[in-house]
Coordinates of C-alpha atoms in Angstrom, one line a residue:
X1 CA 108.7 60.2 122.7
X2 CA 111.6 62.7 122.8
X3 CA 111.3 65.8 120.7
X4 CA 113.8 66.0 117.8
X5 CA 116.2 68.9 118.2
X6 CA 114.9 70.7 115.1
X7 CA 111.3 70.6 116.5
X8 CA 112.3 71.9 120.0
X9 CA 110.8 75.3 120.9
X10 CA 112.7 78.1 122.6
X11 CA 111.3 80.4 125.3
X12 CA 113.4 83.6 125.8
X13 CA 111.2 84.6 128.8
X14 CA 112.6 81.6 130.7
X15 CA 115.5 83.3 132.5
X16 CA 114.8 86.5 130.5
X17 CA 117.4 85.6 127.9
X18 CA 117.2 88.8 125.8
X19 CA 120.8 90.0 126.1
X20 CA 123.5 89.9 123.4
X21 CA 124.8 86.5 124.7
X22 CA 121.9 84.5 123.4
X23 CA 120.6 83.9 119.9
X24 CA 117.2 85.5 119.6
X25 CA 115.8 82.5 117.7
X26 CA 117.2 79.5 119.4
X27 CA 119.0 80.7 122.6
X28 CA 122.4 79.3 121.6
X29 CA 125.4 81.2 123.1
X30 CA 126.6 84.1 120.9
X31 CA 129.7 86.2 120.8
X32 CA 128.8 89.9 120.6
X33 CA 129.0 91.9 118.5
X34 CA 130.1 89.3 115.9
X35 CA 127.0 87.1 116.1
X36 CA 124.3 89.5 115.3
X37 CA 122.0 90.6 112.4
X38 CA 120.5 94.0 111.7
X39 CA 116.9 94.6 112.7
X40 CA 116.3 96.4 109.4
X41 CA 118.2 94.3 106.8
X42 CA 121.2 95.6 104.9
X43 CA 119.3 95.5 101.6
X44 CA 116.5 97.6 103.2
X45 CA 118.9 100.2 104.6
X46 CA 120.7 100.4 101.3
X47 CA 117.5 100.7 99.2
X48 CA 116.1 103.6 101.4
X49 CA 119.4 105.1 102.7
X50 CA 118.4 104.3 106.3
X51 CA 121.8 103.6 107.8
X52 CA 122.4 107.0 109.4
X53 CA 118.7 107.9 109.9
X54 CA 117.8 108.3 113.5
X55 CA 115.1 106.7 115.7
X56 CA 114.1 108.1 119.1
X57 CA 113.5 105.3 121.6
X58 CA 111.0 105.5 124.5
X59 CA 113.6 106.7 126.9
X60 CA 114.3 109.7 124.6
X61 CA 117.7 108.3 123.5
X62 CA 118.6 108.4 119.8
X63 CA 119.9 105.4 117.8
X64 CA 120.5 105.0 114.0
X65 CA 118.9 102.2 112.0
X66 CA 122.4 100.8 111.6
X67 CA 122.7 100.6 115.4
X68 CA 119.7 98.3 115.7
X69 CA 120.9 94.7 115.9
X70 CA 119.8 91.5 117.5
X71 CA 122.0 88.6 118.6
X72 CA 121.9 85.6 116.2
X73 CA 124.0 82.5 115.9
X74 CA 125.6 81.6 112.7
X75 CA 123.3 78.6 112.1
X76 CA 120.1 80.7 112.5
X77 CA 121.6 83.5 110.4
X78 CA 122.5 81.4 107.4
X79 CA 119.5 78.9 107.6
X80 CA 116.6 81.2 108.6
X81 CA 117.2 84.9 108.7
X82 CA 119.1 85.4 105.5
X83 CA 116.7 83.2 103.4
X84 CA 113.8 85.2 104.9
X85 CA 115.4 88.5 104.0
X86 CA 116.1 87.2 100.5
X87 CA 112.4 86.4 100.0
X88 CA 111.5 89.9 101.2
X89 CA 114.1 91.5 99.0
X90 CA 112.8 89.6 96.0
X91 CA 109.2 90.8 96.8
X92 CA 110.4 94.4 97.1
X93 CA 111.9 94.2 93.6
X94 CA 108.5 94.1 92.0
X95 CA 106.8 96.4 94.5
X96 CA 103.2 96.1 95.5
X97 CA 102.4 93.0 93.4
X98 CA 105.5 91.3 94.8
X99 CA 104.4 91.9 98.4
X100 CA 100.9 90.7 97.5
X101 CA 102.2 87.4 96.1
X102 CA 104.4 86.8 99.1
X103 CA 103.0 84.1 101.4
X104 CA 101.2 85.5 104.4
X105 CA 103.3 83.4 106.7
X106 CA 106.5 84.9 105.2
X107 CA 105.2 88.4 105.5
X108 CA 104.2 87.8 109.2
X109 CA 107.7 86.5 110.0
X110 CA 109.5 89.3 108.2
X111 CA 107.5 92.0 109.9
X112 CA 107.7 90.1 113.2
X113 CA 111.5 89.9 113.0
X114 CA 111.7 93.7 112.8
X115 CA 109.1 94.1 115.6
X116 CA 111.0 91.8 117.8
X117 CA 114.3 93.7 117.2
X118 CA 112.7 97.1 118.1
X119 CA 110.9 95.6 121.1
X120 CA 114.0 94.0 122.6
X121 CA 116.1 97.2 121.9
X122 CA 113.5 99.2 123.9
X123 CA 113.3 96.5 126.7
X124 CA 117.1 96.4 127.2
X125 CA 117.4 100.2 127.0
X126 CA 115.0 100.4 130.0
X127 CA 117.7 98.7 132.1
X128 CA 119.7 101.9 132.0
X129 CA 117.4 104.6 130.5
X130 CA 118.3 108.1 129.6
X131 CA 114.8 109.1 130.9
X132 CA 112.5 106.6 132.5
X133 CA 109.6 106.0 130.1
X134 CA 106.1 107.0 131.3
X135 CA 104.8 103.5 130.7
X136 CA 107.8 101.1 131.0
X137 CA 107.5 97.9 128.9
X138 CA 109.0 95.8 131.7
X139 CA 106.1 96.7 134.0
X140 CA 103.3 95.7 131.6
X141 CA 102.2 92.2 132.5
X142 CA 99.5 92.0 129.8
X143 CA 102.0 93.1 127.1
X144 CA 104.4 90.3 128.2
X145 CA 101.5 87.8 127.8
X146 CA 101.0 89.1 124.3
X147 CA 104.7 88.9 123.6
X148 CA 104.9 85.3 124.7
X149 CA 101.9 84.5 122.4
X150 CA 103.6 86.3 119.5
X151 CA 107.0 84.5 120.1
X152 CA 105.3 81.1 120.1
X153 CA 104.1 81.6 116.6
X154 CA 107.3 83.6 115.5
X155 CA 109.2 80.3 116.2
X156 CA 107.9 79.3 112.8
X157 CA 111.0 81.1 111.4
X158 CA 113.2 78.4 112.8
X159 CA 110.9 75.4 113.6
X160 CA 108.7 73.9 110.8
X161 CA 105.2 74.9 112.2
X162 CA 101.8 74.6 110.5
X163 CA 99.1 76.9 111.8
X164 CA 95.9 74.9 111.6
X165 CA 93.0 77.0 110.3
X166 CA 94.3 80.3 111.5
X167 CA 96.7 83.1 110.8
X168 CA 98.6 84.4 113.9
X169 CA 98.3 88.1 112.9
X170 CA 96.2 90.6 111.1
X171 CA 98.1 91.5 107.9
X172 CA 97.4 94.5 105.7
X173 CA 98.9 95.5 102.4
X174 CA 97.8 99.0 101.2
X175 CA 98.6 100.9 98.0
X176 CA 99.5 104.5 98.2
X177 CA 98.3 107.0 95.6
X178 CA 101.6 108.7 94.8
X179 CA 100.2 112.0 93.3
X180 CA 100.7 113.8 96.7
X181 CA 103.0 111.2 98.3
X182 CA 106.3 112.8 99.4
X183 CA 107.6 110.1 101.8
X184 CA 109.5 107.1 100.4
X185 CA 110.0 105.2 103.6
X186 CA 108.2 105.4 107.0
X187 CA 108.0 103.1 110.0
X188 CA 106.0 103.2 113.2
X189 CA 104.8 100.8 115.8
X190 CA 103.0 100.4 119.1
X191 CA 104.9 97.9 121.2
X192 CA 102.2 97.5 123.9
X193 CA 99.5 96.5 121.4
X194 CA 102.1 94.8 119.1
X195 CA 101.3 96.7 115.9
X196 CA 104.1 97.3 113.3
X197 CA 103.8 99.3 110.1
X198 CA 106.3 100.1 107.4
X199 CA 106.0 102.1 104.2
X200 CA 108.1 101.1 101.2
X201 CA 107.5 103.4 98.2
X202 CA 103.9 103.0 97.2
X203 CA 103.3 100.1 99.6
X204 CA 102.3 100.1 103.2
X205 CA 102.6 96.8 105.2
X206 CA 101.0 96.4 108.6
X207 CA 100.8 93.7 111.1
X208 CA 98.7 93.4 114.3
X209 CA 100.6 90.6 116.0
X210 CA 99.2 87.9 118.3
X211 CA 95.5 88.6 117.4
X212 CA 94.8 85.6 115.1
X213 CA 93.5 87.9 112.4
X214 CA 90.6 89.1 114.5
X215 CA 91.3 92.8 114.1
X216 CA 91.4 92.4 110.3
X217 CA 88.2 90.4 110.4
X218 CA 86.5 93.1 112.5
X219 CA 87.6 95.7 109.9
X220 CA 86.6 93.6 106.8
X221 CA 84.4 96.3 105.3
X222 CA 87.1 98.9 105.6
X223 CA 89.7 96.5 104.3
X224 CA 87.5 95.8 101.2
X225 CA 86.8 99.5 100.6
X226 CA 90.6 100.2 100.9
X227 CA 91.5 97.9 98.1
X228 CA 92.5 100.8 95.8
X229 CA 95.1 103.5 95.7
X230 CA 94.7 105.6 98.8
X231 CA 95.8 109.2 99.4
X232 CA 98.3 109.5 102.2
X233 CA 95.8 111.1 104.5
X234 CA 93.5 108.1 103.9
X235 CA 96.4 105.7 104.6
X236 CA 96.9 107.5 107.9
X237 CA 93.2 107.1 108.8
X238 CA 93.3 103.4 108.0
X239 CA 96.3 103.0 110.2
X240 CA 94.5 104.9 113.0
X241 CA 91.7 102.4 112.8
X242 CA 94.1 99.4 113.0
X243 CA 96.1 100.9 115.9
X244 CA 92.9 101.7 117.8
X245 CA 91.4 98.3 117.0
X246 CA 94.5 96.7 118.4
X247 CA 94.2 98.9 121.6
X248 CA 90.6 97.6 122.1
X249 CA 91.6 94.0 121.5
X250 CA 91.2 92.5 125.0
X251 CA 92.3 88.9 124.8
X252 CA 95.5 87.0 124.3
X253 CA 95.4 83.8 122.2
X254 CA 96.7 80.5 123.5
X255 CA 98.6 78.2 121.2
X256 CA 99.0 74.4 121.6
X257 CA 101.4 72.1 119.7
X258 CA 99.7 68.8 118.9
X259 CA 101.4 65.7 120.3
X260 CA 104.1 64.4 118.0
X261 CA 103.9 61.1 116.2
X262 CA 107.2 59.3 115.3
X263 CA 106.9 60.1 111.6
X264 CA 106.2 63.8 112.1
X265 CA 108.7 66.3 110.6
X266 CA 106.8 69.5 111.7
X267 CA 104.6 70.8 114.5
X268 CA 101.0 71.6 114.1
X269 CA 99.6 74.5 116.2
X270 CA 96.0 74.9 117.3
X271 CA 94.7 78.0 119.0
X272 CA 92.2 78.9 121.6
X273 CA 90.8 82.3 122.6
X274 CA 89.0 82.6 125.9
X275 CA 86.1 84.9 124.9
X276 CA 83.8 83.6 127.6
X277 CA 85.2 85.4 130.5
X278 CA 86.5 88.4 128.5
X279 CA 85.0 90.4 125.7
X280 CA 87.2 90.2 122.6
X281 CA 87.1 94.0 122.2
X282 CA 86.6 96.7 124.7
X283 CA 83.8 99.2 123.8
X284 CA 84.6 101.7 121.0
X285 CA 84.8 105.3 122.1
X286 CA 85.0 108.1 119.5
X287 CA 86.9 110.4 121.9
X288 CA 89.7 107.9 122.2
X289 CA 89.6 107.0 118.5
X290 CA 89.9 110.8 117.7
X291 CA 93.2 110.8 119.6
X292 CA 94.5 108.0 117.4
X293 CA 93.4 110.0 114.3
X294 CA 95.0 113.2 115.6
X295 CA 98.3 111.3 116.1
X296 CA 98.2 109.8 112.6
X297 CA 97.2 113.2 111.0
X298 CA 100.0 115.2 112.6
X299 CA 101.5 115.9 109.1
X300 CA 98.3 117.7 108.1
X301 CA 97.8 119.6 111.4
X302 CA 94.3 118.5 111.8
X303 CA 93.2 119.4 115.4
X304 CA 91.3 117.1 117.8
X305 CA 88.5 119.7 117.8
X306 CA 88.1 119.4 114.1
X307 CA 88.2 115.7 114.1
X308 CA 85.4 115.5 116.7
X309 CA 83.3 118.4 115.5
X310 CA 80.5 115.9 115.3
X311 CA 81.1 113.7 118.4
X312 CA 78.9 110.9 117.0
X313 CA 80.8 110.8 113.7
X314 CA 84.6 111.6 113.7
X315 CA 86.1 113.2 110.6
X316 CA 86.9 110.7 107.9
X317 CA 88.7 110.9 104.6
X318 CA 88.0 107.2 103.8
X319 CA 84.2 107.7 103.8
X320 CA 81.9 110.6 102.8
X321 CA 78.9 111.9 104.9
X322 CA 76.8 109.0 103.5
X323 CA 79.4 106.4 104.7
X324 CA 80.4 105.6 101.1
X325 CA 84.0 105.2 100.0
X326 CA 85.6 108.6 99.2
X327 CA 88.1 109.3 96.4
X328 CA 90.7 112.0 97.0
X329 CA 93.0 113.3 94.3
X330 CA 94.2 116.4 96.2
X331 CA 94.1 117.0 99.9
X332 CA 91.9 119.9 101.0
X333 CA 92.0 120.9 104.7
X334 CA 88.6 120.4 106.4
X335 CA 86.6 123.6 107.0

């Protein structure tokens, strides 16, 4: 049977249709710059005064949050993107609890939309870079496999898709103890491992995309222990664990849409991970994890030497010397 138009999937990798002339969701022709939407929604930029704030891209060029836009046809904008942003804005109005009551699928799509926008901006900038990045995205075949897997599930923003017995991403919602919290908004990512993190007031939202929730499952004890207000230095450590876990994640899920029946009004996705020929995670190395910690702890000037003073047990603010959850009211630099 022929696939109805509203259930037809789009693949931007076919013909590399990432430029401003194609809608990022459906591939329909667009007229730049009229047919576009901001990567970071207007309500988000207004709420946190982001419009003129600057972001440094991988080629060392500078753009503002307001500059970051992706092509979007009028139909996709009004039917899919704007309703998604309205749901996110409503969740933001009630803060942490609002985000926690937002459906996982909606949170995945909202974080995924911003990740996609930053990713494509970086990819297109590489065509005429200010300075060639040390590790160009366009030359990373494994990353494109991950991106393809991500976009297959991200199509759920436009196409009615049910994920059968899986979540396409590891999602984390953290509460920040605000007693020593001085940063209202923060965003960071790792495009090659497809991790996106954003801080909104006392809430940190993170997604490890295209991993089927495996990174979160591997971190289940840490996730459980982190279900409490965390000092910013503890939040940074949690993020380091997620980023390093995503770096070690060594497989790319495959997704399959079930054959359609005449009465079907949605697609059902199944997933498969080939963990027979590849280990799901590469081996953990404290030396490499220490580098992730050092990057996340830059604000506190914690040196790599201090982090790995005991090579067998890197410095932790989440856990004490007995591996029990640690409470921090005031940050004190390690001796």
